[in-house]
Short mmCIF file of C-alpha atoms in Angstrom, two decimals:
data_model
loop_
_atom_site.label_atom_id
_atom_site.label_comp_id
_atom_site.label_asym_id
_atom_site.label_seq_id
_atom_site.Cartn_x
_atom_site.Cartn_y
_atom_site.Cartn_z
CA MET A 1255 -0.04 -0.02 0.03
CA ARG A 1256 1.10 3.52 -0.79
CA GLN A 1257 0.97 5.61 2.65
CA THR A 1258 -0.75 8.78 2.19
CA TRP A 1259 -2.07 11.54 4.50
CA ARG A 1260 -5.13 13.84 4.53
CA TRP A 1261 -4.38 17.34 4.34
CA PHE A 1262 -6.79 20.28 4.13
CA GLY A 1263 -4.59 22.85 2.83
CA PRO A 1264 -2.37 25.76 4.14
CA ALA A 1265 -4.77 26.35 7.10
CA ASP A 1266 -4.44 22.63 8.38
CA ILE A 1267 -2.71 22.78 11.72
CA THR A 1268 -0.75 19.58 10.63
CA SER A 1269 1.74 21.08 8.20
CA ILE A 1270 3.58 19.57 5.29
CA ASP A 1271 6.70 19.28 7.36
CA ASP A 1272 4.81 17.47 9.80
CA ILE A 1273 3.62 15.07 7.05
CA THR A 1274 7.24 14.35 5.97
CA GLN A 1275 8.08 13.45 9.49
CA VAL A 1276 5.30 10.89 10.05
CA GLY A 1277 6.51 8.89 7.15
CA ALA A 1278 3.73 9.24 4.63
CA VAL A 1279 4.92 9.60 0.87
CA GLY A 1280 1.68 11.05 -0.64
CA VAL A 1281 -1.06 13.62 0.37
CA VAL A 1282 -4.76 13.36 -0.07
CA SER A 1283 -6.19 16.75 -0.57
CA ALA A 1284 -8.96 18.91 -2.09
CA LEU A 1285 -9.73 22.43 -3.09
CA HIS A 1286 -12.33 22.93 -0.20
CA HIS A 1287 -12.08 26.90 -0.95
CA VAL A 1288 -13.66 26.23 -4.54
CA PRO A 1289 -17.43 26.40 -4.38
CA ASN A 1290 -19.29 23.14 -5.19
CA GLY A 1291 -20.02 22.87 -8.68
CA VAL A 1292 -17.38 25.24 -9.88
CA VAL A 1293 -14.70 24.07 -12.33
CA TRP A 1294 -11.15 23.28 -10.44
CA SER A 1295 -8.97 25.46 -12.69
CA PRO A 1296 -5.44 24.38 -13.67
CA GLU A 1297 -4.07 27.41 -11.68
CA GLU A 1298 -5.70 26.33 -8.48
CA ILE A 1299 -4.67 22.80 -8.85
CA ALA A 1300 -1.13 23.85 -9.58
CA LYS A 1301 -0.93 25.95 -6.50
CA ARG A 1302 -2.15 23.03 -4.35
CA HIS A 1303 0.56 20.88 -5.91
CA ARG A 1304 3.15 23.59 -5.01
CA GLU A 1305 1.84 23.81 -1.48
CA ILE A 1306 1.99 19.98 -1.15
CA GLY A 1307 5.71 19.87 -2.66
CA THR A 1308 7.14 22.66 -0.51
CA ARG A 1309 8.34 22.73 3.14
CA LYS A 1310 8.23 25.98 5.31
CA ASP A 1311 11.85 26.81 4.39
CA GLY A 1312 11.10 26.60 0.73
CA THR A 1313 12.96 23.10 0.17
CA ALA A 1314 11.42 20.43 -1.68
CA SER A 1315 9.10 18.22 0.64
CA GLY A 1316 9.20 14.99 -1.56
CA LEU A 1317 5.50 14.46 -1.27
CA THR A 1318 2.97 14.22 -4.19
CA TRP A 1319 -0.73 14.86 -4.40
CA ASP A 1320 -1.84 11.33 -4.96
CA VAL A 1321 -5.48 11.35 -4.32
CA VAL A 1322 -8.32 13.99 -4.38
CA GLU A 1323 -10.79 13.82 -1.73
CA SER A 1324 -13.26 15.00 -2.46
CA LEU A 1325 -14.32 16.46 -5.84
CA PRO A 1326 -17.96 17.14 -4.59
CA VAL A 1327 -20.88 15.75 -6.29
CA THR A 1328 -23.31 18.59 -5.75
CA GLU A 1329 -26.64 18.42 -4.20
CA ASP A 1330 -28.10 19.54 -7.60
CA MET A 1331 -26.42 16.49 -9.14
CA LYS A 1332 -27.86 14.04 -6.61
CA LYS A 1333 -31.41 15.53 -6.90
CA GLN A 1334 -31.22 16.19 -10.60
CA LYS A 1335 -32.47 19.56 -10.04
CA GLY A 1336 -31.39 23.12 -10.76
CA GLU A 1337 -27.74 23.56 -12.50
CA TRP A 1338 -27.20 19.69 -12.26
CA ARG A 1339 -26.27 19.30 -15.97
CA ALA A 1340 -23.90 22.13 -15.97
CA HIS A 1341 -22.35 20.81 -12.71
CA ILE A 1342 -21.76 17.45 -14.58
CA GLU A 1343 -20.01 19.22 -17.44
CA ASN A 1344 -17.82 21.10 -14.67
CA TYR A 1345 -17.10 17.89 -13.00
CA LYS A 1346 -15.69 16.35 -16.38
CA ILE A 1347 -13.56 19.56 -16.82
CA SER A 1348 -12.29 19.41 -13.43
CA MET A 1349 -11.37 15.76 -13.85
CA ARG A 1350 -9.30 16.60 -17.01
CA ASN A 1351 -7.60 19.38 -15.41
CA LEU A 1352 -6.71 17.01 -12.40
CA ARG A 1353 -5.54 14.54 -14.67
CA ASP A 1354 -3.24 16.89 -16.79
CA SER A 1355 -1.67 17.71 -13.33
CA GLY A 1356 -0.88 14.11 -12.64
CA VAL A 1357 -3.57 13.04 -10.36
CA GLU A 1358 -5.30 9.82 -11.19
CA VAL A 1359 -7.47 8.89 -8.18
CA ILE A 1360 -10.69 10.80 -7.32
CA CYS A 1361 -12.61 10.14 -4.27
CA TYR A 1362 -16.26 11.40 -3.78
CA ASN A 1363 -19.41 10.47 -2.10
CA PHE A 1364 -23.24 10.40 -2.81
CA MET A 1365 -24.52 11.08 0.50
CA PRO A 1366 -27.58 13.61 0.59
CA VAL A 1367 -27.32 16.85 2.44
CA LEU A 1368 -25.05 15.76 5.28
CA ASP A 1369 -21.54 14.14 4.85
CA TRP A 1370 -20.03 12.21 7.85
CA THR A 1371 -22.29 12.67 10.90
CA ARG A 1372 -21.33 12.61 14.51
CA THR A 1373 -23.11 13.83 17.57
CA ASP A 1374 -19.76 14.47 19.67
CA LEU A 1375 -16.53 15.63 18.10
CA ARG A 1376 -14.49 15.36 21.21
CA TRP A 1377 -15.86 12.37 23.26
CA ASN A 1378 -13.99 11.70 26.51
CA LEU A 1379 -12.09 8.41 26.52
CA PRO A 1380 -11.13 6.46 29.81
CA ASN A 1381 -7.39 7.09 28.94
CA GLY A 1382 -7.78 11.00 29.07
CA GLY A 1383 -7.86 11.25 25.16
CA SER A 1384 -10.92 12.10 23.16
CA CYS A 1385 -12.57 10.79 19.84
CA MET A 1386 -15.48 11.37 17.55
CA ARG A 1387 -18.68 9.64 18.46
CA PHE A 1388 -22.23 8.90 16.98
CA ASP A 1389 -24.80 8.43 19.58
CA ILE A 1390 -28.23 7.39 18.12
CA ASN A 1391 -30.19 8.67 21.08
CA ASP A 1392 -28.59 12.23 21.00
CA PHE A 1393 -28.96 12.20 17.26
CA ALA A 1394 -32.70 11.35 17.68
CA ALA A 1395 -32.93 14.18 20.15
CA PHE A 1396 -31.56 16.51 17.66
CA ASP A 1397 -33.99 15.23 14.84
CA ILE A 1398 -37.06 14.98 16.97
CA HIS A 1399 -36.75 18.11 19.33
CA ILE A 1400 -34.12 20.47 18.01
CA LEU A 1401 -34.68 20.16 14.15
CA ASP A 1402 -38.39 19.26 14.97
CA ARG A 1403 -38.54 17.29 11.51
CA PRO A 1404 -42.17 16.29 10.79
CA GLY A 1405 -42.61 12.52 11.42
CA ALA A 1406 -39.18 12.14 12.94
CA GLY A 1407 -40.40 10.16 15.93
CA ALA A 1408 -41.69 7.35 13.81
CA ASP A 1409 -38.15 6.64 12.50
CA TYR A 1410 -36.91 5.44 15.81
CA THR A 1411 -37.72 2.51 18.24
CA ASN A 1412 -39.82 3.54 21.31
CA ALA A 1413 -36.94 3.12 23.44
CA ILE A 1414 -34.68 5.34 21.46
CA ALA A 1415 -37.45 8.04 21.32
CA ASP A 1416 -38.02 7.93 24.98
CA GLU A 1417 -34.23 8.34 25.84
CA ALA A 1418 -33.89 11.04 23.19
CA ALA A 1419 -36.80 13.03 24.98
CA ARG A 1420 -34.91 12.48 28.22
CA ARG A 1421 -31.71 13.63 27.10
CA PHE A 1422 -33.14 16.69 25.31
CA GLY A 1423 -34.84 17.58 28.42
CA ALA A 1424 -31.54 17.65 30.27
CA LEU A 1425 -30.01 19.84 27.75
CA ASP A 1426 -29.44 23.66 28.55
CA GLU A 1427 -29.44 26.03 25.63
CA ALA A 1428 -25.57 25.73 25.27
CA GLY A 1429 -25.81 21.90 25.09
CA LYS A 1430 -28.67 22.23 22.36
CA LYS A 1431 -26.54 24.65 20.29
CA ALA A 1432 -23.50 22.22 20.68
CA LEU A 1433 -25.39 19.20 19.73
CA ALA A 1434 -26.90 21.08 16.57
CA ARG A 1435 -23.43 22.38 15.60
CA ASN A 1436 -22.04 18.79 15.74
CA VAL A 1437 -24.53 17.25 13.68
CA THR A 1438 -24.42 19.84 11.02
CA MET A 1439 -20.64 20.25 10.76
CA GLY A 1440 -20.81 19.62 7.03
CA LEU A 1441 -18.05 18.38 4.96
CA PRO A 1442 -14.45 17.89 6.27
CA GLY A 1443 -12.33 20.89 5.46
CA SER A 1444 -15.36 23.23 5.44
CA THR A 1445 -15.26 26.15 7.68
CA GLU A 1446 -18.99 26.50 8.63
CA SER A 1447 -21.84 24.14 9.52
CA MET A 1448 -25.16 24.44 8.08
CA SER A 1449 -27.95 26.14 9.79
CA LEU A 1450 -31.19 24.44 10.85
CA ASP A 1451 -32.95 26.45 8.31
CA ASP A 1452 -30.52 25.23 5.69
CA VAL A 1453 -30.96 21.68 6.80
CA ARG A 1454 -34.81 21.97 6.75
CA GLN A 1455 -34.55 23.70 3.05
CA HIS A 1456 -32.42 20.61 1.76
CA LEU A 1457 -34.73 18.05 3.28
CA SER A 1458 -37.88 19.63 1.73
CA GLU A 1459 -36.05 19.28 -1.67
CA TYR A 1460 -35.65 15.69 -1.16
CA ASP A 1461 -39.27 14.97 -0.07
CA ARG A 1462 -40.11 13.17 -3.25
CA ILE A 1463 -36.80 11.39 -3.87
CA SER A 1464 -36.85 7.80 -2.77
CA ALA A 1465 -33.96 5.36 -2.29
CA GLU A 1466 -34.79 3.89 -5.77
CA ARG A 1467 -34.89 7.65 -7.31
CA LEU A 1468 -31.50 8.52 -5.66
CA ARG A 1469 -29.91 5.10 -6.95
CA ALA A 1470 -31.10 5.92 -10.47
CA ASN A 1471 -29.76 9.56 -10.32
CA PHE A 1472 -26.60 7.89 -9.12
CA VAL A 1473 -26.32 5.73 -11.84
CA ASP A 1474 -27.13 8.74 -14.29
CA PHE A 1475 -24.05 10.40 -12.81
CA LEU A 1476 -21.79 7.54 -13.30
CA GLU A 1477 -22.91 6.88 -16.89
CA ALA A 1478 -21.98 10.60 -17.53
CA VAL A 1479 -18.76 10.92 -15.88
CA VAL A 1480 -17.23 7.41 -16.12
CA PRO A 1481 -16.48 7.24 -19.82
CA THR A 1482 -14.59 10.52 -19.39
CA ALA A 1483 -12.59 9.23 -16.56
CA GLU A 1484 -11.77 6.07 -18.50
CA ASP A 1485 -10.52 7.97 -21.37
CA LEU A 1486 -8.53 10.25 -18.99
CA GLY A 1487 -7.13 7.32 -17.15
CA VAL A 1488 -8.62 8.50 -13.94
CA ARG A 1489 -9.97 6.08 -11.29
CA LEU A 1490 -13.26 7.25 -9.55
CA CYS A 1491 -13.89 5.89 -6.21
CA CYS A 1492 -17.12 6.33 -4.12
CA HIS A 1493 -16.83 6.70 -0.40
CA PRO A 1494 -19.37 4.78 1.58
CA ASP A 1495 -22.25 6.46 3.69
CA ASP A 1496 -21.08 7.42 7.08
CA PRO A 1497 -22.77 6.39 9.24
CA PRO A 1498 -24.13 3.50 6.99
CA PHE A 1499 -27.72 4.04 7.30
CA ALA A 1500 -30.61 6.31 6.75
CA LEU A 1501 -30.66 9.55 8.65
CA LEU A 1502 -33.19 12.39 8.78
CA GLY A 1503 -35.66 10.40 6.59
CA LEU A 1504 -33.13 10.68 3.71
CA PRO A 1505 -32.20 7.65 1.74
CA ARG A 1506 -28.67 6.41 1.76
CA VAL A 1507 -27.58 4.04 -1.07
CA MET A 1508 -23.91 3.33 -0.36
CA SER A 1509 -24.03 1.55 3.04
CA THR A 1510 -23.48 -2.27 2.42
CA GLU A 1511 -21.65 -4.68 0.08
CA ALA A 1512 -24.83 -5.22 -1.89
CA ASP A 1513 -25.00 -1.33 -2.46
CA TYR A 1514 -21.68 -1.40 -3.88
CA LYS A 1515 -22.00 -4.35 -6.10
CA SER A 1516 -25.01 -2.85 -7.53
CA MET A 1517 -23.24 0.47 -8.33
CA LEU A 1518 -20.34 -1.30 -9.57
CA ASP A 1519 -22.30 -3.76 -11.87
CA ALA A 1520 -24.50 -0.93 -13.19
CA VAL A 1521 -21.57 0.96 -14.67
CA ASP A 1522 -19.10 -2.02 -15.36
CA ASN A 1523 -15.82 -0.03 -16.01
CA PRO A 1524 -12.39 -0.22 -14.38
CA ALA A 1525 -12.69 3.50 -13.77
CA ASN A 1526 -15.68 3.09 -11.65
CA GLY A 1527 -14.47 1.97 -8.14
CA MET A 1528 -14.67 2.01 -4.38
CA THR A 1529 -13.16 3.65 -1.61
CA LEU A 1530 -13.23 1.02 0.99
CA CYS A 1531 -13.69 2.91 4.36
CA SER A 1532 -13.27 0.31 7.08
CA GLY A 1533 -14.66 2.85 9.65
CA SER A 1534 -17.69 3.95 7.87
CA LEU A 1535 -18.66 0.29 6.58
CA GLY A 1536 -17.63 -0.96 10.01
CA ALA A 1537 -20.31 0.81 11.77
CA ARG A 1538 -22.89 -1.85 10.54
CA PRO A 1539 -22.30 -5.22 12.20
CA ASP A 1540 -23.70 -6.91 8.88
CA ASN A 1541 -20.72 -5.61 6.83
CA ASP A 1542 -17.84 -8.09 6.65
CA LEU A 1543 -14.80 -5.85 5.84
CA PRO A 1544 -12.29 -8.51 4.93
CA GLY A 1545 -14.87 -10.49 2.97
CA ILE A 1546 -15.74 -7.22 1.13
CA MET A 1547 -12.01 -6.70 0.36
CA GLU A 1548 -11.86 -10.35 -1.06
CA ARG A 1549 -14.99 -10.10 -3.20
CA LEU A 1550 -14.82 -6.40 -4.47
CA GLY A 1551 -11.01 -5.87 -4.09
CA ASP A 1552 -10.43 -5.56 -7.94
CA LYS A 1553 -12.43 -2.26 -7.93
CA VAL A 1554 -11.09 -0.74 -4.82
CA HIS A 1555 -9.03 2.33 -5.86
CA PHE A 1556 -8.41 3.81 -2.49
CA LEU A 1557 -8.43 2.85 1.09
CA HIS A 1558 -9.41 4.55 4.51
CA LEU A 1559 -8.19 2.34 7.35
CA ARG A 1560 -9.71 3.15 10.70
CA ASN A 1561 -11.97 1.33 13.29
CA VAL A 1562 -14.98 1.95 15.31
CA LYS A 1563 -16.38 0.08 18.36
CA ARG A 1564 -20.14 -0.35 18.33
CA ASP A 1565 -22.23 -0.15 21.62
CA ASN A 1566 -24.20 -3.23 20.49
CA SER A 1567 -25.21 -5.18 17.55
CA ASP A 1568 -28.09 -3.02 16.46
CA MET A 1569 -28.06 -2.24 12.95
CA VAL A 1570 -28.74 1.33 13.51
CA GLY A 1571 -26.81 2.30 16.53
CA SER A 1572 -24.29 4.01 18.42
CA PHE A 1573 -20.24 3.89 17.98
CA TYR A 1574 -17.08 5.83 18.57
CA GLU A 1575 -13.95 6.10 16.73
CA ALA A 1576 -11.58 3.46 18.25
CA GLU A 1577 -7.87 2.74 18.05
CA HIS A 1578 -6.88 1.47 14.71
CA LEU A 1579 -6.43 -1.98 15.93
CA GLY A 1580 -9.01 -1.88 18.82
CA GLY A 1581 -12.50 -1.84 17.28
CA ASP A 1582 -14.99 -4.23 15.70
CA THR A 1583 -13.12 -4.76 12.35
CA ASP A 1584 -10.59 -7.32 12.22
CA MET A 1585 -7.70 -4.98 10.94
CA VAL A 1586 -5.15 -7.74 10.58
CA ALA A 1587 -7.63 -9.90 8.41
CA LEU A 1588 -8.54 -6.78 6.29
CA ILE A 1589 -4.97 -5.72 5.66
CA ALA A 1590 -4.00 -9.34 4.77
CA ALA A 1591 -6.87 -9.29 2.18
CA ILE A 1592 -5.56 -5.96 0.87
CA VAL A 1593 -2.21 -7.55 0.30
CA ARG A 1594 -3.49 -10.58 -1.31
CA GLU A 1595 -5.28 -8.24 -3.76
CA GLU A 1596 -2.13 -6.16 -4.38
CA LYS A 1597 -0.28 -9.34 -5.32
CA LYS A 1598 -3.00 -10.66 -7.62
CA ARG A 1599 -2.82 -7.16 -9.29
CA LYS A 1600 0.86 -7.39 -9.77
CA ALA A 1601 0.85 -10.68 -11.14
CA ALA A 1602 -1.81 -9.58 -13.74
CA GLY A 1603 0.47 -6.60 -14.77
CA ARG A 1604 -2.01 -3.90 -13.50
CA ALA A 1605 -0.31 -0.60 -13.31
CA ASP A 1606 -2.47 0.23 -10.13
CA HIS A 1607 -1.12 -2.76 -8.05
CA ILE A 1608 -0.16 -0.56 -5.26
CA ILE A 1609 -3.34 0.88 -3.61
CA PRO A 1610 -3.07 4.37 -2.09
CA MET A 1611 -4.36 3.98 1.59
CA ARG A 1612 -4.46 6.58 4.47
CA PRO A 1613 -4.84 6.24 8.31
CA ASP A 1614 -8.30 7.53 8.69
CA HIS A 1615 -9.22 9.67 11.75
CA GLY A 1616 -7.61 9.26 15.17
CA GLN A 1617 -8.01 9.78 18.67
CA ASP A 1618 -6.94 13.07 20.21
CA ILE A 1619 -4.04 12.31 22.43
CA LEU A 1620 -1.00 13.88 23.96
CA ASP A 1621 -0.37 17.24 22.49
CA ASP A 1622 -3.30 16.79 20.12
CA LEU A 1623 -5.54 17.75 23.13
CA GLY A 1624 -6.36 21.43 23.05
CA ARG A 1625 -5.04 22.03 19.55
CA ARG A 1626 -8.42 22.05 18.02
CA SER A 1627 -7.50 20.26 14.87
CA GLN A 1628 -10.11 19.45 12.16
CA PRO A 1629 -12.39 17.06 14.08
CA GLY A 1630 -11.06 13.43 13.53
CA TYR A 1631 -7.82 14.65 12.12
CA PRO A 1632 -5.24 15.05 14.93
CA THR A 1633 -1.59 14.60 14.05
CA ILE A 1634 -0.36 12.41 16.91
CA GLY A 1635 -3.40 10.11 16.93
CA ARG A 1636 -3.24 9.48 13.29
CA MET A 1637 0.59 9.05 13.54
CA LYS A 1638 -0.15 6.26 16.16
CA GLY A 1639 -2.64 4.71 13.92
CA LEU A 1640 -0.40 4.63 10.90
CA ALA A 1641 2.50 3.23 13.02
CA GLU A 1642 0.16 0.29 14.06
CA LEU A 1643 -1.12 -0.32 10.42
CA ARG A 1644 2.63 -0.27 9.34
CA GLY A 1645 3.31 -2.89 11.99
CA VAL A 1646 0.74 -5.11 10.61
CA MET A 1647 1.69 -4.64 7.07
CA ALA A 1648 5.40 -5.30 7.97
CA ALA A 1649 4.48 -8.51 9.88
CA LEU A 1650 2.39 -9.87 6.75
CA GLU A 1651 5.29 -8.91 4.36
CA HIS A 1652 7.68 -11.06 6.34
CA GLY A 1653 5.35 -14.06 6.69
CA VAL A 1654 5.08 -13.55 10.39
CA LEU A 1655 1.08 -13.50 10.28
CA GLY A 1656 0.72 -15.25 7.00
CA VAL A 1657 -1.33 -13.82 4.13
#
């Protein structure tokens, strides 16, 4: 695996100098300052390459921009409303500009309205560290009582709805605002969360879009952009829903192995692939991560390696971001499956036999605490995770664990 690191640009408190010291050789980044739906210009792309390639003292970092995460699929594109056709054409132009600059892997997602969703961005751990957490009871308190979404109560079990009411009743105004802010944080790398009115407006525009309609719109998007990606030599890879189940009454269509197989079969093209995120998919007990890698591995273009610990075996439930080797996903078995896939690709002569990966998310520990990094992206916590993953990789490479 090619070891990369997520970087949000010059404002990221983890600097390019830091990334060279943690041992990553590539960078995963995006132009978060460019509005969604607007073309990523050659000039802005070249600027990001220069930023990645240069240390603070002006010397070369040796790092390269390996993966775009993400080139956004706009809400108009997902809903097929407004300027969606123009956005698709702009998407194709952005892909071409990225490929002309040397970037070949583009990650994106098809989640409606909200991207990753958490109820607590700095949940206290027994060891004194902190991490991100999704609590279904707190989320229901937001959905039913703060957002006041019509019919929200019917989407939860009686036990969850009752606990949500109790928790909402215990919140003061500051607590209510904090919960709303956490849930509506928006895209990683963004500087503002959505207002409650923004969320309500988006939800109203999805009122007639079923899961079947959203899947059809997704296939239309793929049929429009994948041929261009293939011509360019670009690999597109869809990130799973996070968490992998419906929220706010909205359909989510990339939550399971079956969802991915349907999407990959619908537009069967080497350029149409998967971002395997072990944390997002691992939040559902019915997702077998090593098995998914074994069965769909030839279409995996990018890897997010992280772990979550579920509170129970409920299909829609609570979880927190665990240590990379400490959650419910068997990370050793998953990495072994990845190594086997890379060996198969190399034997077949595939140019993409080395799959880019990044240590995803991390717990805030040591000097991370109090630094207020991008939620989920502390420097030391991710470095610890990368070291753990590297240890597994080295053991597999030397046959200590077997492959």
